[in-house]
Coordinates of C-alpha atoms in Angstrom, one line a residue:
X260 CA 75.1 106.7 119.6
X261 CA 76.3 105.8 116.0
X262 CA 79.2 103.5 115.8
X263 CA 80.4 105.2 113.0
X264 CA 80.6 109.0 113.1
X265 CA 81.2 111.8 111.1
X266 CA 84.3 113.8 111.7
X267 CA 83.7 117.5 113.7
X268 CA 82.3 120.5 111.1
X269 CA 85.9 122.1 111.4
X270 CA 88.8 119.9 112.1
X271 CA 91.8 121.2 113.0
X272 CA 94.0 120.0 110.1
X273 CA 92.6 119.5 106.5
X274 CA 95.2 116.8 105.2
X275 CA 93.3 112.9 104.6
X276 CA 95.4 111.3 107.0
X277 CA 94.0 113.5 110.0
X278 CA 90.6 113.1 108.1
X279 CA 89.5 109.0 108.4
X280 CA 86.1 107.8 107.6
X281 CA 85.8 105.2 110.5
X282 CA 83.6 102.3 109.7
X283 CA 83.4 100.0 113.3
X284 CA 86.8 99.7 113.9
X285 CA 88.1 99.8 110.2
X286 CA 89.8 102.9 109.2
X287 CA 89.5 104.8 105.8
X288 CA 91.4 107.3 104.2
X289 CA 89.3 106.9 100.8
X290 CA 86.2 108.2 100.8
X291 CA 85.2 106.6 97.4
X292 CA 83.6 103.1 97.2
X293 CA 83.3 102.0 93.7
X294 CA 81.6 99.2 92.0
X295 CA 83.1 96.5 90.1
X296 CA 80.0 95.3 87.8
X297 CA 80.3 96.2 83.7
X298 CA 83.9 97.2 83.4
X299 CA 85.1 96.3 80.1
X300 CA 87.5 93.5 81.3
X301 CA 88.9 93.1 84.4
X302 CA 92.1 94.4 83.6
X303 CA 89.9 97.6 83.0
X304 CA 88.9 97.3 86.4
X305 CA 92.1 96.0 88.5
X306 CA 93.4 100.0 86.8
X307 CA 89.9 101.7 87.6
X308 CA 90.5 100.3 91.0
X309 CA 94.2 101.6 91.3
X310 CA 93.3 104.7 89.6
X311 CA 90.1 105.5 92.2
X312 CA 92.1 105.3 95.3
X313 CA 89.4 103.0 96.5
X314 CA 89.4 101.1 99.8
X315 CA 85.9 99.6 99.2
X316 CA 84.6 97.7 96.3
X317 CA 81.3 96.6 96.6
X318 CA 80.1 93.1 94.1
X319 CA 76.8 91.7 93.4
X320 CA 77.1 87.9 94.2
X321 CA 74.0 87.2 92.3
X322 CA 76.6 88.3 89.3
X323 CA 79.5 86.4 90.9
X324 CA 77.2 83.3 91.0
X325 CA 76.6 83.4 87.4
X326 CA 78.9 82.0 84.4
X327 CA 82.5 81.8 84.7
X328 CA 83.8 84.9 86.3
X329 CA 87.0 83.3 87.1
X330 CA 89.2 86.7 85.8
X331 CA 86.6 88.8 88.1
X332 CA 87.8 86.4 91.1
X333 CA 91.5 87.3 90.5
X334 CA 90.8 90.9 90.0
X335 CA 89.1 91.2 93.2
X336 CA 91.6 88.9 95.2
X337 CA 94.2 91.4 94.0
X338 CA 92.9 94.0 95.5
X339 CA 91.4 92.3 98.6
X340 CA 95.6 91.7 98.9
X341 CA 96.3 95.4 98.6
X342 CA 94.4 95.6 101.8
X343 CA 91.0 96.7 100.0
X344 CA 87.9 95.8 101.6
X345 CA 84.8 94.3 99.8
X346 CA 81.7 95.1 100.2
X347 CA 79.1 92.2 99.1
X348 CA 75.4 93.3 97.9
X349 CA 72.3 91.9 98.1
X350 CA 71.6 93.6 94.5
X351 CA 68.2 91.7 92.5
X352 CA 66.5 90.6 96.2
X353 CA 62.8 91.4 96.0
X354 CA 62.1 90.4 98.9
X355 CA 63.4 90.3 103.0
X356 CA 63.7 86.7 102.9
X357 CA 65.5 86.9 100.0
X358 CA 68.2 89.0 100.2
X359 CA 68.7 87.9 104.1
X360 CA 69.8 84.7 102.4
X361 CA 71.9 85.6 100.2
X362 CA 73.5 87.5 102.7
X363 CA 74.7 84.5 104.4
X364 CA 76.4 83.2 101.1
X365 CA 77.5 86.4 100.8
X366 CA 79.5 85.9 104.5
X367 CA 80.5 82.8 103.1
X368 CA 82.1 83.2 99.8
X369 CA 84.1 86.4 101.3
X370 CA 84.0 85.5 105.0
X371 CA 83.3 89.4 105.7
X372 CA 80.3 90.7 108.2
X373 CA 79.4 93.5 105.7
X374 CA 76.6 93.6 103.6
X375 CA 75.3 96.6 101.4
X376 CA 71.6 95.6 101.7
X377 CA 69.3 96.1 98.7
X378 CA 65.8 95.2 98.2
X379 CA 63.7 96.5 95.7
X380 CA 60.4 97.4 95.9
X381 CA 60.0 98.8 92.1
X382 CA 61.3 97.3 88.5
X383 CA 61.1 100.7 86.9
X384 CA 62.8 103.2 89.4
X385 CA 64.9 100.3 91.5
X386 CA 63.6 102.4 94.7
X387 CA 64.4 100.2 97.7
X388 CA 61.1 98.8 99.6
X389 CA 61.3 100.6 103.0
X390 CA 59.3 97.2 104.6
X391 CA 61.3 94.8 103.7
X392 CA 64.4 96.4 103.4
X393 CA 64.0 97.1 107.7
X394 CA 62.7 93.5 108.1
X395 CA 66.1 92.3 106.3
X396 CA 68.4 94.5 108.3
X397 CA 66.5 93.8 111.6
X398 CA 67.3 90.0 111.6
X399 CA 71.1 90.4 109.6
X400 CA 72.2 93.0 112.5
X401 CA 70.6 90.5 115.0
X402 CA 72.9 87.5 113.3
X403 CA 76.1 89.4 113.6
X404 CA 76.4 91.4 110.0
X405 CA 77.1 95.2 109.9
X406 CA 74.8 96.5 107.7
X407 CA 75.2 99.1 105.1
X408 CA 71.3 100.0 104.1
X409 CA 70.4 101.3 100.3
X410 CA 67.6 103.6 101.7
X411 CA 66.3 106.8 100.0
X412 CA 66.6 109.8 101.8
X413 CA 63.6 109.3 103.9
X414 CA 64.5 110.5 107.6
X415 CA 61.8 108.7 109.7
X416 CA 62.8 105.1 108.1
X417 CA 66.5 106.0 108.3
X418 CA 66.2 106.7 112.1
X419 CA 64.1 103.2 112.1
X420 CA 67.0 101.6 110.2
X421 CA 69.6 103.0 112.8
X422 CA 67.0 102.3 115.9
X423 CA 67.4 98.3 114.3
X424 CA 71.3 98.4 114.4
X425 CA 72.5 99.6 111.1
X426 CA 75.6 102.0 111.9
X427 CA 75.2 104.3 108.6
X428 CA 73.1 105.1 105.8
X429 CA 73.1 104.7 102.4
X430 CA 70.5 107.2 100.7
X431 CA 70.3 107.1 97.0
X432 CA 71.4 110.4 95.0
X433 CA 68.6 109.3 92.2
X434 CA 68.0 106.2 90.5
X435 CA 70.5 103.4 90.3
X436 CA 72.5 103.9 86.9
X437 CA 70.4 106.6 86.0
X438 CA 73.4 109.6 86.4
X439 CA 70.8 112.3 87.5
X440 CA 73.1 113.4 90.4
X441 CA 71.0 114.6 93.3
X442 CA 67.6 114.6 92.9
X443 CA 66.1 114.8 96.0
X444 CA 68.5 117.9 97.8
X445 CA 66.0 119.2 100.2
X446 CA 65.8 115.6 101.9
X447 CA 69.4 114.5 101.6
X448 CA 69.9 118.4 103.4
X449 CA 67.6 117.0 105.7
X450 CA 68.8 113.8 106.6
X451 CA 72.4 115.7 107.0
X452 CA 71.2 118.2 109.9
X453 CA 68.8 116.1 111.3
X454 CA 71.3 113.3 111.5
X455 CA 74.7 114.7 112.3
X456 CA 76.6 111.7 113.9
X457 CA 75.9 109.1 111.5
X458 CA 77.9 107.9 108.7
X459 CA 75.7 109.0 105.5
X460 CA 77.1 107.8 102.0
X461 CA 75.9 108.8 98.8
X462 CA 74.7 105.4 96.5
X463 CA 73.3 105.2 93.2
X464 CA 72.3 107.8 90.4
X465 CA 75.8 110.2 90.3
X466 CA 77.0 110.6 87.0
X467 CA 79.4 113.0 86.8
X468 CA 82.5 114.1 89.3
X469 CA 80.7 117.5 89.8
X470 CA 77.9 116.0 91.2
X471 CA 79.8 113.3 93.7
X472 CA 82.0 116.6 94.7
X473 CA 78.3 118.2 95.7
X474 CA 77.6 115.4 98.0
X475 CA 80.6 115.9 99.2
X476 CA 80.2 119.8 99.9
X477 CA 77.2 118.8 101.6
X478 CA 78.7 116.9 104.4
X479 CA 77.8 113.7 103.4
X480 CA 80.9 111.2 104.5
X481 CA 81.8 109.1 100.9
X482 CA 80.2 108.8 97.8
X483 CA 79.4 105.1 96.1
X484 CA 79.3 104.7 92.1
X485 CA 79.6 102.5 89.6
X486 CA 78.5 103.1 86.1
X487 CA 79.7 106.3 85.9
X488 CA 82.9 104.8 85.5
X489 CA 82.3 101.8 84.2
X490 CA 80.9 102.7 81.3
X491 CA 83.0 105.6 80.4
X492 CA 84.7 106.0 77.4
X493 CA 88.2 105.8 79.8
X494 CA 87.2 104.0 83.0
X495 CA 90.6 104.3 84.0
X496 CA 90.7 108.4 84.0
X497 CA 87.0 108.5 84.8
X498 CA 87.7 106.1 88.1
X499 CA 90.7 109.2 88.9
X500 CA 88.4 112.2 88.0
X501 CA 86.2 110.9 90.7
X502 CA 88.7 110.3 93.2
X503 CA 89.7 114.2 92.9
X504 CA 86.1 115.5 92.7
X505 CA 85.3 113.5 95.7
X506 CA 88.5 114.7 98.0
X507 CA 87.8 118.2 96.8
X508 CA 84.2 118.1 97.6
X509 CA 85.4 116.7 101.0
X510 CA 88.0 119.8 101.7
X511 CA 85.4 121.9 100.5
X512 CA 83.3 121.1 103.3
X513 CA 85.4 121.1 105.9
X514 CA 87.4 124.4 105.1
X515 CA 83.8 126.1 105.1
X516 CA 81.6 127.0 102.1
X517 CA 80.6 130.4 101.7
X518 CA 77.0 130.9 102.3
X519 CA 75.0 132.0 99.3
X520 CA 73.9 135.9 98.9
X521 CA 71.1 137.4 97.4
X522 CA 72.8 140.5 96.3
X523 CA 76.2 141.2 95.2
X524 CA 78.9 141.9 97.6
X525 CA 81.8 143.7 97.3
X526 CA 84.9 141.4 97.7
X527 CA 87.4 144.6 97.9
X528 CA 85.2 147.5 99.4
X529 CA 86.6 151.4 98.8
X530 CA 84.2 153.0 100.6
X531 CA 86.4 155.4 103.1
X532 CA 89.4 154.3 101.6
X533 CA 91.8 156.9 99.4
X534 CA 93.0 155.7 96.4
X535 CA 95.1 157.3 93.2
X536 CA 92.8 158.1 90.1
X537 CA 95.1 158.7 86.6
X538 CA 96.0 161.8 85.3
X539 CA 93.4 164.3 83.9

C-alpha cells in the first residue's frame, strides 16, 4: 500500500482543513504546486506565489546552476521561511545516469529528499522516456529520496514506478508548456479507477483554470503548472484564478458530480401533480 493516499470518494466534511493531501508524513492543505521558472522578476513571483496559495514550488537546478540568479535564491528562501516546501527537478536529463546525479546536488543545495524526476526521451513532445525514467527512480528510492515521477498516463509503467518505491504519480495532462489541458482523458480515467489509493497529480500541458478544475473533478489529488502563469499577462491574478479553479474542481469532486444523461430530464417533474393555470 501507497504511502500517500487519496482521501475517501465522500468525506464527511467538505472544508480544506478536513481535506489534507498527505505526502509521507508532510501535510497539505494546497493542492496546487506551481513552478517558479520564467516569471517576469521575482518580485512577480514572491506575489504569484502568495497569490497561488502554494505549499510546493518545484525549481529546475539545471536553471538555478546557471548565471546569477541571486534574486531567485531570495525569492525562494522567502518562501521556504513561510513554511513552503520545494520541490527540486531533474528538468533537461536525457538520460538515467544523468538526472540520478543531479538529484544528489539537487539534495544538496536544498537538503530535501524530494525529487520531481524528469527524463526525456523526445526533443519535440518532452514525453518522458519510460526506461530510464524507472531505472532513475529505482536507484534514487533505493538511496533514500522520495520520488515524485513525470510519467504519462501509462498504467502498466505507473504500477512499475510504484512496484520500485515511488509513493505517487505524476502523469502529464499534454505536453510540457504546450496549454492543451487534458489530452489523453480515457487514460488519466484509467489510471484514476484502476489506481484508487495513490496520490496522482496532474504535471505539464494545463493552460487554463477550467482545465486544472477538470483534473480536479476527476479525482486526481493536485494539479502542477507553470507557464500558465508565468507567462500571463497578470501572473499575479492568473497564480489566484488557479488557486480557485483548483479548490473548486476539488469540492466538485468530492460533493459528487452528476453523471451525464443522454436525454433530457426533468429537474421539476408535474406529472401527477395539480397546479393553477391563469384565467381564460
Amino acid at each position: 500500500m501507497s504511502a500517500f493516499h487519496s482521501q475517501p470518494a465522500q468525506p464527511p466534511s467538505l472544508s480544506s482543513a478536513a481535506d489534507p493531501l498527505r505526502i509521507g508524513d508532510v501535510s497539505l492543505t494546497s493542492r496546487f504546486f506551481l513552478g517558479t521558472a520564467g516569471h517576469p522578476s521575482p518580485q512577480v513571483l514572491r506575489e504569484s506565489i502568495e497569490a497561488s496559495g502554494s505549499e510546493v514550488l518545484t525549481v529546475g537546478l539545471k536553471r538555478t546552476l546557471q548565471g546569477d540568479n541571486g534574486a531567485l535564491a531570495h525569492a525562494l528562501a522567502d518562501a521556504r521561511a513561510r513554511g513552503v516546501r520545494l520541490l527540486p527537478n531533474t528538468a533537461g536529463c536525457r538520460s538515467a545516469r544523468e538526472a540520478v546525479a543531479l538529484a544528489h546536488m539537487a539534495r544538496e543545495l536544498y537538503d530535501t529528499p524530494w525529487i520531481k524526476l524528469e527524463v526525456v526521451g523526445d526533443d519535440h513532445t518532452l514525453q518522458p522516456d519510460p526506461i530510464e525514467l524507472l531505472s532513475a527512480a529505482t536507484e534514487l528510492v533505493r538511496e533514500g529520496f522520495v520520488v515524485f515521477p513525470y510519467c504519462t498516463e501509462d498504467l502498466v509503467m505507473g504500477r512499475r514506478l510504484l512496484d520500485a518505491g515511488c509513493p505517487l504519480l505524476m502523469p502529464w495532462g499534454a505536453p510540457i508548456g504546450s496549454g492543451q489541458g487534458l489530452l489523453h482523458l480515457p487514460g488519466l480515467r484509467t489510471l484514476r479507477e484502476r489506481l484508487p489509493d495513490t496520490v496522482l497529480v496532474v504535471d505539464a500541458g494545463i493552460g487554463a483554470p477550467s482545465q486544472a478544475a477538470q483534473a480536479m473533478e476527476l479525482g486526481f489529488d493536485a494539479v502542477l503548472l507553470n507557464s500558465a502563469v508565468a507567462q500571463a499577462r497578470d501572473p499575479v491574478r492568473m497564480a489566484g484564478a488557479f488557486r480557485q479553479a483548483v479548490a473548486a474542481g476539488r469540492q466538485a469532486w468530492r460533493a459528487g458530480l452528476m453523471a451525464p444523461q443522454s436525454m433530457a430530464v426533468a429537474s421539476t417533474p408535474v406529472s401527477g401533480h395539480a397546479f393553477l393555470l391563469g384565467d381564460a
